[in-house]
PDB file of C-alpha atoms and ligand atoms in Angstrom:
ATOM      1  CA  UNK O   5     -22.029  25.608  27.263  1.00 41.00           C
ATOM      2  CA  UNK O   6     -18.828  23.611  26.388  1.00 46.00           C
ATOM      3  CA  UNK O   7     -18.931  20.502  24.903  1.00 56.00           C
ATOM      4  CA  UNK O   8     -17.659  17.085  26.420  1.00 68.00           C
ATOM      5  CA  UNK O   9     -18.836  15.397  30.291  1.00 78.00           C
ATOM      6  CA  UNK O  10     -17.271  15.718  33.415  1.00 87.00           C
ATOM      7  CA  UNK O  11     -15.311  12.507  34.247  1.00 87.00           C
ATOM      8  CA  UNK O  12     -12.920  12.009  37.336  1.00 90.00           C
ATOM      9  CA  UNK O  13      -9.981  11.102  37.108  1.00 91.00           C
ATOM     10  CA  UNK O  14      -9.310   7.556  38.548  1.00 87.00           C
ATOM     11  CA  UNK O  15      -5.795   7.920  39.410  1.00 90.00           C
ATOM     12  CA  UNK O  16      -6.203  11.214  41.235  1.00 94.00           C
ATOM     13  CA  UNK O  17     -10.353  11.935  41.535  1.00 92.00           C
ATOM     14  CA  UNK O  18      -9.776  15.468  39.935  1.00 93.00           C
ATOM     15  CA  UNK O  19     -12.978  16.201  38.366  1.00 93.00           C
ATOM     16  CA  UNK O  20     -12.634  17.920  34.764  1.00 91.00           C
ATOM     17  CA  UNK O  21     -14.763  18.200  31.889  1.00 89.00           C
ATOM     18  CA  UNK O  22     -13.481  16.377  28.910  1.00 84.00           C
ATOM     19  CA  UNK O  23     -13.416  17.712  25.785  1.00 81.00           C
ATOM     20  CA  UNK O  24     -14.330  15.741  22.663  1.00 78.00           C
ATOM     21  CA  UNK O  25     -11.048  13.257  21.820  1.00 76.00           C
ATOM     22  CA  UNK O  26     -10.256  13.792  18.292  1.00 78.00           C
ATOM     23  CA  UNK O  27      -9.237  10.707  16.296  1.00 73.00           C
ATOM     24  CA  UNK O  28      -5.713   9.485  16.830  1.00 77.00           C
ATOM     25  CA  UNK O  29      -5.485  11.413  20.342  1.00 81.00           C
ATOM     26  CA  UNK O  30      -5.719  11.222  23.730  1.00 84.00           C
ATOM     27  CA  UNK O  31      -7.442  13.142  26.854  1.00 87.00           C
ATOM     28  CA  UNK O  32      -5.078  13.730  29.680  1.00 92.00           C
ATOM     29  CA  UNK O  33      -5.567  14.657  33.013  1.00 92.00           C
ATOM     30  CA  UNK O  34      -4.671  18.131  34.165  1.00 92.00           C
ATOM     31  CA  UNK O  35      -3.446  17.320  37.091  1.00 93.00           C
ATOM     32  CA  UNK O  36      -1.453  13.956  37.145  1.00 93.00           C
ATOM     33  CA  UNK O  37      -1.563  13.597  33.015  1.00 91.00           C
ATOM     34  CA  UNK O  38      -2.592  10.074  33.170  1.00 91.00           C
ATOM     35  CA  UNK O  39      -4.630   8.791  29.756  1.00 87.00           C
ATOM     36  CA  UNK O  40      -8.400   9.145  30.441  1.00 85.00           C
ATOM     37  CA  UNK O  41      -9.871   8.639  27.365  1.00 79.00           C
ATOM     38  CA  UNK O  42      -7.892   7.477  24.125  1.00 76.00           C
ATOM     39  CA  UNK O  43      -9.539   7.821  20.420  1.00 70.00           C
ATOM     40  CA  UNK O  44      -7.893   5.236  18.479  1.00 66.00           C
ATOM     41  CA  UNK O  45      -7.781   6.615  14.811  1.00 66.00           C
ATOM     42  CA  UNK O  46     -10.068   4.676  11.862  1.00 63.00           C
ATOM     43  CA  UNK O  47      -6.890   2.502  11.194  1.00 69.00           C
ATOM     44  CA  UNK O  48      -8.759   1.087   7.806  1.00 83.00           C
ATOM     45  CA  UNK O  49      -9.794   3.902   6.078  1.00 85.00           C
ATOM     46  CA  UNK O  50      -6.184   5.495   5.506  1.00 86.00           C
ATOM     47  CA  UNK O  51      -5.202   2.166   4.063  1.00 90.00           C
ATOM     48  CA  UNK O  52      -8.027   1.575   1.611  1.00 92.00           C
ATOM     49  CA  UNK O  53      -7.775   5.039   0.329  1.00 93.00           C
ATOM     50  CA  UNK O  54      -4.220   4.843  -0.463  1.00 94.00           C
ATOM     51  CA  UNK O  55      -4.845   0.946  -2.018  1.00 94.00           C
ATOM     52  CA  UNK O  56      -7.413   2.248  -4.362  1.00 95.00           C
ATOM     53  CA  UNK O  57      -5.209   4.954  -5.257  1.00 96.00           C
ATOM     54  CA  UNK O  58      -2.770   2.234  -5.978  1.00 95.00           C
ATOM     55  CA  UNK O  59      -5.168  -0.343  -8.360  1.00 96.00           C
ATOM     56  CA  UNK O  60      -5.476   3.326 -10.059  1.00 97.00           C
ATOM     57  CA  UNK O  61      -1.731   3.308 -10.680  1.00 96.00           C
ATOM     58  CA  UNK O  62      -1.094  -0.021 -11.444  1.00 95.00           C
ATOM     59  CA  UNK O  63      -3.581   0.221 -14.121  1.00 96.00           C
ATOM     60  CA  UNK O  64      -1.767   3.233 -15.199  1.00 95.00           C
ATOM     61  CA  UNK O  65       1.651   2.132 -15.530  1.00 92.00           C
ATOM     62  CA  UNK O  66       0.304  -0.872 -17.523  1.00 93.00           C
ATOM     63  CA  UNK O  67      -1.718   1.227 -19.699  1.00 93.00           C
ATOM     64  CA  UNK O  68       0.221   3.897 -20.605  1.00 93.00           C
ATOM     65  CA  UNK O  69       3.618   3.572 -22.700  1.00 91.00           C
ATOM     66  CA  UNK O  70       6.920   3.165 -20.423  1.00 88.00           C
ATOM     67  CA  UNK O  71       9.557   4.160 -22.188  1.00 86.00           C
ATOM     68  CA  UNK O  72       9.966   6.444 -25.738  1.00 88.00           C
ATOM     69  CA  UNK O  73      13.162   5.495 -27.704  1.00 85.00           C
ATOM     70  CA  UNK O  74      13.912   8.037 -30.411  1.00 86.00           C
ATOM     71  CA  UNK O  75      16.440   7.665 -32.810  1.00 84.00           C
ATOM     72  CA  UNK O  76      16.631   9.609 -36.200  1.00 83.00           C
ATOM     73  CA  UNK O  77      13.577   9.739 -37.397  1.00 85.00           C
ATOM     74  CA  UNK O  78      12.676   6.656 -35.589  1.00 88.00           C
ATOM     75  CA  UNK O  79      10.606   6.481 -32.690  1.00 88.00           C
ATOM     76  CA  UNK O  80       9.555   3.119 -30.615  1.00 85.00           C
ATOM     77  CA  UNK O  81       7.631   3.109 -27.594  1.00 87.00           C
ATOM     78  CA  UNK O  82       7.256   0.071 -25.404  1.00 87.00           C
ATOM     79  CA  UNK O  83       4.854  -0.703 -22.972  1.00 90.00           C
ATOM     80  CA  UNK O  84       5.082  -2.714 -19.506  1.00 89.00           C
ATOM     81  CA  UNK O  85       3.918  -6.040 -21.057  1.00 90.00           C
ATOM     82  CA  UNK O  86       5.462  -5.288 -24.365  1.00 90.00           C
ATOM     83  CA  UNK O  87       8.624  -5.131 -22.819  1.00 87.00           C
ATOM     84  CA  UNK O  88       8.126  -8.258 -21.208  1.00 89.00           C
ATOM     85  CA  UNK O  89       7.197 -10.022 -24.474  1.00 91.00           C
ATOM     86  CA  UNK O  90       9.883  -8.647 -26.188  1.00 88.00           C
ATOM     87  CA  UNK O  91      12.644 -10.364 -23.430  1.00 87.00           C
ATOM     88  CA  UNK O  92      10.857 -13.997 -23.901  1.00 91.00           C
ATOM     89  CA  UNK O  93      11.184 -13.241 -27.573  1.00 93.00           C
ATOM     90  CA  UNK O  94      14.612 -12.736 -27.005  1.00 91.00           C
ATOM     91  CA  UNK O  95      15.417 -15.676 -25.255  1.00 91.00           C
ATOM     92  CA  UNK O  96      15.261 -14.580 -22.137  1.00 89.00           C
ATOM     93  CA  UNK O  97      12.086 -16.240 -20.460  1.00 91.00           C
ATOM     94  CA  UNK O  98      13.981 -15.881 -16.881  1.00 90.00           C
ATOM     95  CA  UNK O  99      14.604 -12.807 -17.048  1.00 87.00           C
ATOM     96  CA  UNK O 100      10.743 -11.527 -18.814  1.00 89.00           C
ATOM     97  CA  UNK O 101       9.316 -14.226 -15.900  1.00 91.00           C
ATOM     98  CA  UNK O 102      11.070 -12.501 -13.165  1.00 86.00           C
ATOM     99  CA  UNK O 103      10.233  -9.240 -14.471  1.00 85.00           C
ATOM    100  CA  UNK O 104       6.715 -10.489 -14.696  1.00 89.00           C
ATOM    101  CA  UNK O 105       6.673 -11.667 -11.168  1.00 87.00           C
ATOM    102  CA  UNK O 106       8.106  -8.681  -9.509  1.00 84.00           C
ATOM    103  CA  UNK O 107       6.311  -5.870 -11.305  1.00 86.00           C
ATOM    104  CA  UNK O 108       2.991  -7.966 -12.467  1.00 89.00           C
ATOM    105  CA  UNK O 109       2.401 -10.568 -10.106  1.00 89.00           C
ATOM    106  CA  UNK O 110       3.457 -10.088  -6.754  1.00 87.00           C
ATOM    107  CA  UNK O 111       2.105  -6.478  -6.395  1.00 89.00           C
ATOM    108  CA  UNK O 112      -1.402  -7.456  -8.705  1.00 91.00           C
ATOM    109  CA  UNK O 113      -1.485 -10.365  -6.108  1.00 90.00           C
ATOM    110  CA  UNK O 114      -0.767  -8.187  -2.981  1.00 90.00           C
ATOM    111  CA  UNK O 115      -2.884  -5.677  -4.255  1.00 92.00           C
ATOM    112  CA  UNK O 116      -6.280  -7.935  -4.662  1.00 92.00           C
ATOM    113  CA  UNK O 117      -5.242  -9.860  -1.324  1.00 91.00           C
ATOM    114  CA  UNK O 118      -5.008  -6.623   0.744  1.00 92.00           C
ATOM    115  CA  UNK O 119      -8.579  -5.519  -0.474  1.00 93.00           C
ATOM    116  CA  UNK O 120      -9.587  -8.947   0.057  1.00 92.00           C
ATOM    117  CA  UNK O 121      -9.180  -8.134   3.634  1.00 90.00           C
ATOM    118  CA  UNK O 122      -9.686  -4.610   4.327  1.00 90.00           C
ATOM    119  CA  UNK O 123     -12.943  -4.079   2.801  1.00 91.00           C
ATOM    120  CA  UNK O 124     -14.275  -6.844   4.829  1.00 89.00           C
ATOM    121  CA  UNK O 125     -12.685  -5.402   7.899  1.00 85.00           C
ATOM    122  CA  UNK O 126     -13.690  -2.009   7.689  1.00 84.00           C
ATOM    123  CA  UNK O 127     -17.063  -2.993   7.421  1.00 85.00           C
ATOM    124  CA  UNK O 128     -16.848  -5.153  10.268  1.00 81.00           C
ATOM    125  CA  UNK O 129     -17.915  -8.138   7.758  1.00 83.00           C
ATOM    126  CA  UNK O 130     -16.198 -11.339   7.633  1.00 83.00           C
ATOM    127  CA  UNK O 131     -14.960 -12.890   3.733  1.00 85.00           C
ATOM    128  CA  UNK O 132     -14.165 -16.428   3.684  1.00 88.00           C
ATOM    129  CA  UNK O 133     -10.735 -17.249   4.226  1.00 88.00           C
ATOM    130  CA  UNK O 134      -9.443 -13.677   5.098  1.00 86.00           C
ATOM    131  CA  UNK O 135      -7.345 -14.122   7.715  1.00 86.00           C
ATOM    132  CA  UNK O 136      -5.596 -16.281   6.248  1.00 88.00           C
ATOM    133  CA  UNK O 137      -5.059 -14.452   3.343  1.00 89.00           C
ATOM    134  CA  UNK O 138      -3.557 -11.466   5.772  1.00 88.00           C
ATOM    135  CA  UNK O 139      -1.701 -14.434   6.888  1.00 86.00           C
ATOM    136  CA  UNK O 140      -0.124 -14.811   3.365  1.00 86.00           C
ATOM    137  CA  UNK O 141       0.119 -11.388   2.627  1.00 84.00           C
ATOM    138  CA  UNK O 142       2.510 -10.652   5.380  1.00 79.00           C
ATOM    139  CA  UNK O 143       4.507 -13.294   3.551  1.00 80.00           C
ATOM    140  CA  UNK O 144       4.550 -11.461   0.278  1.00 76.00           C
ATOM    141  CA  UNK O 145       6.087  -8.362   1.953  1.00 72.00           C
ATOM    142  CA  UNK O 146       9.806  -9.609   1.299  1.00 67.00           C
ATOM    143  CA  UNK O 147       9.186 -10.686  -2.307  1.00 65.00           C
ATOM    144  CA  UNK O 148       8.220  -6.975  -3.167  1.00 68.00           C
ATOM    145  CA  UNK O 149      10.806  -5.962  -5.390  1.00 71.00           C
ATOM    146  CA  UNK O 150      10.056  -3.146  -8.069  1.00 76.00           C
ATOM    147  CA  UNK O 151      12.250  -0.317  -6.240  1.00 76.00           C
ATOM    148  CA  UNK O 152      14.426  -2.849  -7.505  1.00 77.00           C
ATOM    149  CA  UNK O 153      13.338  -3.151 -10.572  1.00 77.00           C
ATOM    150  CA  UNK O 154      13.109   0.757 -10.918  1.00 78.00           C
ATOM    151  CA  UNK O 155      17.030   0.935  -9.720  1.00 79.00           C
ATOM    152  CA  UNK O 156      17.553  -1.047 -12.905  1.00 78.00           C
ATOM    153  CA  UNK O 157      15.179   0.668 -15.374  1.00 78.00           C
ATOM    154  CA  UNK O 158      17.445   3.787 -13.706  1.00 78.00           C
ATOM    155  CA  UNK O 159      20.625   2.331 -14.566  1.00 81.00           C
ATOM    156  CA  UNK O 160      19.993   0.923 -18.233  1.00 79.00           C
ATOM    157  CA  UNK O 161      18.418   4.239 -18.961  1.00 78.00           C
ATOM    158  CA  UNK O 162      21.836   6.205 -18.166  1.00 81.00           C
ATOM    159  CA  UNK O 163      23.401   3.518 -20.555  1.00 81.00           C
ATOM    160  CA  UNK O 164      21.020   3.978 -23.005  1.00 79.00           C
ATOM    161  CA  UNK O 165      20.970   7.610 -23.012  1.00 78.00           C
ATOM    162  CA  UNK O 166      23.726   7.781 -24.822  1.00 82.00           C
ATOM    163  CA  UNK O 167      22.560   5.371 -28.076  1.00 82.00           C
ATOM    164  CA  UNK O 168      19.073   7.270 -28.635  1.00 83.00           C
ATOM    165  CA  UNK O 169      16.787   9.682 -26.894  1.00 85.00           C
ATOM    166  CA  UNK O 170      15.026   8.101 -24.457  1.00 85.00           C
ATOM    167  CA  UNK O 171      11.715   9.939 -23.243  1.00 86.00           C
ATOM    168  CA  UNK O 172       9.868   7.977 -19.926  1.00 87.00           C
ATOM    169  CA  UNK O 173       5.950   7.618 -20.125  1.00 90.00           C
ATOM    170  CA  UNK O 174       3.715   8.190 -17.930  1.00 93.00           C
ATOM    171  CA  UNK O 175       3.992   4.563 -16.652  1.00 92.00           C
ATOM    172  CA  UNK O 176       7.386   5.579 -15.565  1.00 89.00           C
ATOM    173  CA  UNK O 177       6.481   8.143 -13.209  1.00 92.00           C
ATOM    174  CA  UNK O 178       2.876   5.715 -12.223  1.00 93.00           C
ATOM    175  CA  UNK O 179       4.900   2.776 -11.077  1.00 90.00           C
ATOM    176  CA  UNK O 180       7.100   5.384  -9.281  1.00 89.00           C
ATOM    177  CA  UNK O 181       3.987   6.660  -7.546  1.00 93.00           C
ATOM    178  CA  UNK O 182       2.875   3.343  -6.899  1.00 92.00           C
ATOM    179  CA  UNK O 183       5.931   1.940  -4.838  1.00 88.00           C
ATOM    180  CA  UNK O 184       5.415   4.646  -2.528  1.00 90.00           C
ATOM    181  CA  UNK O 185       1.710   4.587  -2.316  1.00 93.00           C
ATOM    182  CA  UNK O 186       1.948   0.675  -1.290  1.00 89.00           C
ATOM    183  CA  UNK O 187       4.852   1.244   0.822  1.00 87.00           C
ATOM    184  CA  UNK O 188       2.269   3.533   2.960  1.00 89.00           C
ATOM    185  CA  UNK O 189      -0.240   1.206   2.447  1.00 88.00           C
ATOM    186  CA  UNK O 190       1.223  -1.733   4.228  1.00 84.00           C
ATOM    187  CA  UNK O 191       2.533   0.992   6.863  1.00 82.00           C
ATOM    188  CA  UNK O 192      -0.971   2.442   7.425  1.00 82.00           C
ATOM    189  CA  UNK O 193      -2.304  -1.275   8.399  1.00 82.00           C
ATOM    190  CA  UNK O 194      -2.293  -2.081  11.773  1.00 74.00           C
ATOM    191  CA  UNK O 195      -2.019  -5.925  11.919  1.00 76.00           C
ATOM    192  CA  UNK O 196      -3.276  -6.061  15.682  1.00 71.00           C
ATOM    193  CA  UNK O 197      -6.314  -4.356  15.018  1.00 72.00           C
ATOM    194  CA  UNK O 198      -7.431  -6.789  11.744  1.00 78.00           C
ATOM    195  CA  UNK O 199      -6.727  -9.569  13.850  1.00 77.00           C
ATOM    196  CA  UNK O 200      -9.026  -7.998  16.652  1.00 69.00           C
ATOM    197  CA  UNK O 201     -11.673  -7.992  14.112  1.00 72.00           C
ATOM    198  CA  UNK O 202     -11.136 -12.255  14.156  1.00 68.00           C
ATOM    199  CA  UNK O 203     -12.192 -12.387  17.581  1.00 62.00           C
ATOM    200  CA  UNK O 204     -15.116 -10.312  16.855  1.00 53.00           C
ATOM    201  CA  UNK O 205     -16.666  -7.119  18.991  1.00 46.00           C
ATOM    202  CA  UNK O 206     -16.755  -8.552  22.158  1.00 38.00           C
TER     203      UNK O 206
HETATM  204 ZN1   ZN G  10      -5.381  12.697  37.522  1.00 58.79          ZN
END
């Protein structure tokens, strides 16, 4: 026995048997090709799993040493928020705030408001306020700048390459991993189908 029921076809009344629609595809009709039956894929579970893979990383790359300056027999390792220190020390508050808000604040903020929503969504539960944190969050999108910030890092590293040895940490290659895992994040949402959720299973 195959699997699947017999359905006509209510463009052309073919009768067929359908086979079981797997996630993210559609059954056609054999004769006219018409949609019959559509499986919309699990559009939150793809997100979450790459966001927790993200709080992972941004951990990480705030954890683990950055950068590895050798010199002689000198050796200095700096850290995310070390570095950031070290610029307001400087006299450079703009400069340590902006870093701050671009690699710190913005995606620690975007991070905690995107599982604000989804894990409420995906378990068809409601969290006060949500949508309008979604609301917000599509908002943040523009101010997400640490492939800018990593251009930079990039650029003074080629500079500084050539006054001491300069090995990255594992934070380098983290935050790396990170702007692409939240760059398929955001992609993996599907904003129509959170706000869907608003309206409630009708
Ligand atoms: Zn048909």
């Amino acid at each position: 026995m195959s699997t699947g029921h017999l359905m006509a076809c209510h463009d052309c009344d073919l009768l067929q048997r359908i086979p079981s629609v797997p996630e993210g595809s559609a059954a056609l009709c054999r004769r006219c090709g018409i949609v019959l039956i559509k499986n919309k894929p699990k559009s939150f579970q793809r997100p979450l799993a790459l966001l927790f893979a993200a709080v992972i990383l941004f951990v990480m790359f705030n954890a683990f040493p950055f950068l590895t300056f050798k010199k002689g027999g000198l050796e200095h390792q700096t850290h995310v928020i070390t570095g950031i220190r070290q610029l307001a020390d400087q006299g450079m508050e703009a400069l340590a705030a902006l870093v701050a808000l671009n690699l710190l604040i913005v995606p620690g903020l975007h991070l905690l408001a995107s599982l604000y929503v989804l894990v409420p969504v995906s378990l068809n539960r409601k969290a006060p306020g949500m949508f309008r944190v979604f609301r917000y969050l599509r908002l943040l999108q523009p101010w997400h700048m640490v492939e800018i910030f990593m251009l930079g890092v990039l650029v003074s590293l080629v500079k500084l390459a050539k006054m001491a040895q300069i090995v990255p940490g594992v934070a380098v290659y983290s935050l790396t991993a990170f702007i692409f895992i939240m760059a398929a994040a955001s992609a993996a949402v599907d904003p129509h189908e959170v706000w869907e959720r608003w309206e409630g299973p009708r």
